[in-house]
Amino acid sequence: EIWVLDLERRSRGRLTQHVAEDIAPMWSPDSRTVYFVSTRAHRLTLFGTSAQGGQREQPLFDFDGRIVAYQVTPDGRSLLFEQLDQRGGWDIWQRSLDGGSPIPLVQSPNNDQQPAVSPDGRFLAYSTPESGGQQVWVSPMPADGRRWRISSDYGREPAWGADGRTLYYHGL
């Protein structure tokens, strides 16, 4: 189930209640909507619901294959997610919350994972083992072929600071 914890009031409220598994909650940029993935109808489906509760969850679209949902883009229009490819590796995709076809953002023979879009929506950080060990890379959005390795020895799980100029990640 998906719950919301109000840190100021020190209270919590249940947003979903269903026999299926509801996972991977993500806030909309304006904090009005919570998106989540559910196994309802025996397939992975993205849902959205009011962060205040009391409304029926709305199915947005189904996923083809195994995915991990990560982030709603700062403009509130798209979802970033990882999808398992036919080779058994992970790629990074973007899909409009209005539906439409998914767009590949990072596809390679490596496990490209853990996407994070900068607060201004201009850059994508992600981790990949392509340079030997797991490293954090950044590329422009939309991709133009340029990219920069950020971590020097090891890096995973990038997260942008609110100022958009600082990038945090787990290292050794």
Coordinates of C-alpha atoms in Angstrom, one line a residue:
E1 CA 0.0 0.0 0.0
I2 CA 1.0 3.6 -0.5
W3 CA 1.0 5.9 2.6
V4 CA 1.8 9.6 3.0
L5 CA 3.6 10.8 6.1
D6 CA 3.0 14.5 7.1
L7 CA 6.2 15.5 8.8
E8 CA 4.8 18.8 10.2
R9 CA 1.7 17.2 11.7
R10 CA 3.4 14.0 12.5
S11 CA 0.6 12.0 11.0
R12 CA 0.1 9.5 8.3
G13 CA -2.6 8.6 5.8
R14 CA -3.2 5.7 3.6
L15 CA -3.6 6.6 -0.1
T16 CA -4.2 3.1 -1.6
Q17 CA -5.9 0.0 -0.4
H18 CA -6.0 -2.9 -2.8
V19 CA -5.2 -6.6 -2.7
A20 CA -2.6 -6.0 -5.4
E21 CA 0.9 -4.7 -4.7
D22 CA 1.2 -0.9 -5.0
I23 CA 4.9 0.1 -5.2
A24 CA 7.4 2.9 -6.2
P25 CA 5.5 6.0 -5.1
M26 CA 6.7 9.3 -6.7
W27 CA 5.5 12.8 -6.1
S28 CA 4.5 15.2 -8.8
P29 CA 6.6 18.4 -8.9
D30 CA 3.7 20.4 -7.4
S31 CA 3.1 17.7 -4.6
R32 CA -0.6 17.4 -5.6
T33 CA -0.4 13.9 -7.1
V34 CA 1.3 10.7 -6.1
Y35 CA 2.1 8.3 -8.9
F36 CA 2.8 4.6 -8.3
V37 CA 3.1 1.3 -10.0
S38 CA 0.7 -1.5 -9.3
T39 CA 0.3 -5.1 -10.2
R40 CA -3.5 -4.8 -10.5
A41 CA -5.0 -6.7 -13.5
H42 CA -1.8 -8.9 -13.4
R43 CA 0.4 -6.4 -15.2
L44 CA 2.4 -3.4 -14.2
T45 CA 0.4 -0.3 -14.5
L46 CA 1.2 3.4 -13.6
F47 CA -1.5 5.0 -11.5
G48 CA -2.0 8.5 -10.2
T49 CA -4.0 9.7 -7.2
S50 CA -4.5 12.8 -5.2
A51 CA -1.8 13.3 -2.5
Q52 CA -4.7 14.3 -0.2
G53 CA -6.4 11.0 -0.5
G54 CA -10.1 10.4 -0.9
Q55 CA -10.0 10.0 -4.7
R56 CA -10.1 6.9 -6.8
E57 CA -6.7 5.9 -8.3
Q58 CA -6.5 6.6 -12.0
P59 CA -4.7 4.1 -14.3
L60 CA -2.5 6.0 -16.8
F61 CA -0.8 3.3 -18.8
D62 CA 0.6 -0.3 -18.7
F63 CA 4.2 -1.2 -19.1
D64 CA 5.6 -3.9 -21.4
G65 CA 8.0 -6.0 -19.5
R66 CA 9.9 -5.6 -16.2
I67 CA 10.4 -2.0 -15.1
V68 CA 11.5 0.1 -12.2
A69 CA 9.9 3.6 -12.0
Y70 CA 12.1 6.4 -10.8
Q71 CA 11.0 10.0 -11.2
V72 CA 8.4 12.3 -12.6
T73 CA 10.3 15.0 -14.6
P74 CA 10.4 18.5 -13.1
D75 CA 7.8 19.8 -15.7
G76 CA 5.4 17.1 -14.4
R77 CA 4.8 15.7 -17.9
S78 CA 6.9 12.5 -18.1
L79 CA 8.0 9.5 -16.1
L80 CA 11.6 8.2 -16.1
F81 CA 12.0 4.5 -15.6
E82 CA 14.4 1.6 -16.1
Q83 CA 13.3 -1.3 -18.3
L84 CA 14.9 -4.8 -18.6
D85 CA 15.9 -5.3 -22.2
Q86 CA 16.0 -8.6 -24.1
R87 CA 19.6 -9.2 -23.2
G88 CA 18.8 -9.0 -19.5
G89 CA 20.3 -5.5 -19.0
W90 CA 18.6 -2.3 -17.9
D91 CA 18.1 0.7 -20.1
I92 CA 16.6 4.1 -19.1
W93 CA 13.4 5.3 -20.7
Q94 CA 11.0 8.3 -20.6
R95 CA 7.3 8.2 -21.2
S96 CA 4.7 11.0 -21.3
L97 CA 2.2 10.7 -18.5
D98 CA -0.5 11.3 -21.1
G99 CA 0.5 8.0 -22.8
G100 CA 2.3 7.7 -26.1
S101 CA 5.3 5.5 -26.8
P102 CA 8.3 5.3 -24.5
I103 CA 11.4 7.1 -25.6
P104 CA 14.8 5.5 -24.9
L105 CA 17.2 7.9 -23.1
V106 CA 20.2 5.6 -22.4
Q107 CA 20.5 2.3 -24.1
S108 CA 23.7 0.2 -24.1
P109 CA 25.0 -3.3 -23.4
N110 CA 25.5 -2.2 -19.8
N111 CA 23.1 -1.9 -16.9
D112 CA 22.2 1.8 -17.2
Q113 CA 20.2 2.6 -14.1
Q114 CA 19.0 5.0 -11.4
P115 CA 18.1 8.0 -13.6
A116 CA 17.7 11.5 -12.0
V117 CA 16.8 14.6 -13.9
S118 CA 18.1 18.0 -12.7
P119 CA 15.6 20.4 -11.2
D120 CA 15.6 22.5 -14.4
G121 CA 15.1 19.4 -16.6
R122 CA 18.3 20.1 -18.6
F123 CA 20.5 17.2 -17.4
L124 CA 20.1 13.5 -16.7
A125 CA 22.4 11.7 -14.2
Y126 CA 22.5 7.9 -14.1
S127 CA 24.8 5.1 -13.1
T128 CA 26.4 2.5 -15.4
P129 CA 29.3 0.0 -15.1
E130 CA 30.6 0.8 -18.6
S131 CA 33.9 2.3 -17.5
G132 CA 34.8 -0.8 -15.4
G133 CA 33.1 -0.2 -12.1
Q134 CA 29.8 1.4 -11.3
Q135 CA 30.1 5.1 -12.1
V136 CA 27.8 8.2 -12.3
W137 CA 27.5 10.0 -15.6
V138 CA 25.6 13.1 -16.7
S139 CA 24.2 13.9 -20.2
P140 CA 22.1 16.8 -21.5
M141 CA 18.3 16.3 -22.0
P142 CA 17.5 15.8 -24.7
A143 CA 20.6 13.8 -25.4
D144 CA 23.0 15.3 -28.0
G145 CA 25.8 12.7 -27.7
R146 CA 27.8 14.6 -25.0
R147 CA 28.2 13.1 -21.5
W148 CA 30.5 13.4 -18.5
R149 CA 31.7 11.0 -15.9
I150 CA 31.1 12.5 -12.5
S151 CA 32.4 9.9 -10.1
S152 CA 36.0 8.9 -10.0
D153 CA 36.2 5.6 -8.2
Y154 CA 32.7 4.4 -7.7
G155 CA 29.2 5.9 -7.9
R156 CA 25.5 4.9 -7.7
E157 CA 22.1 6.4 -7.0
P158 CA 22.6 10.0 -8.1
A159 CA 20.4 12.7 -6.7
W160 CA 20.3 16.4 -7.5
G161 CA 20.4 19.1 -4.9
A162 CA 17.5 21.6 -5.0
D163 CA 19.8 24.2 -6.5
G164 CA 20.5 22.0 -9.5
R165 CA 24.2 22.7 -9.3
T166 CA 25.0 19.9 -6.8
L167 CA 24.9 16.2 -7.5
Y168 CA 25.0 13.7 -4.7
Y169 CA 25.7 10.0 -5.1
H170 CA 26.9 7.0 -3.1
G171 CA 30.6 6.3 -3.4
L172 CA 33.1 4.1 -1.7

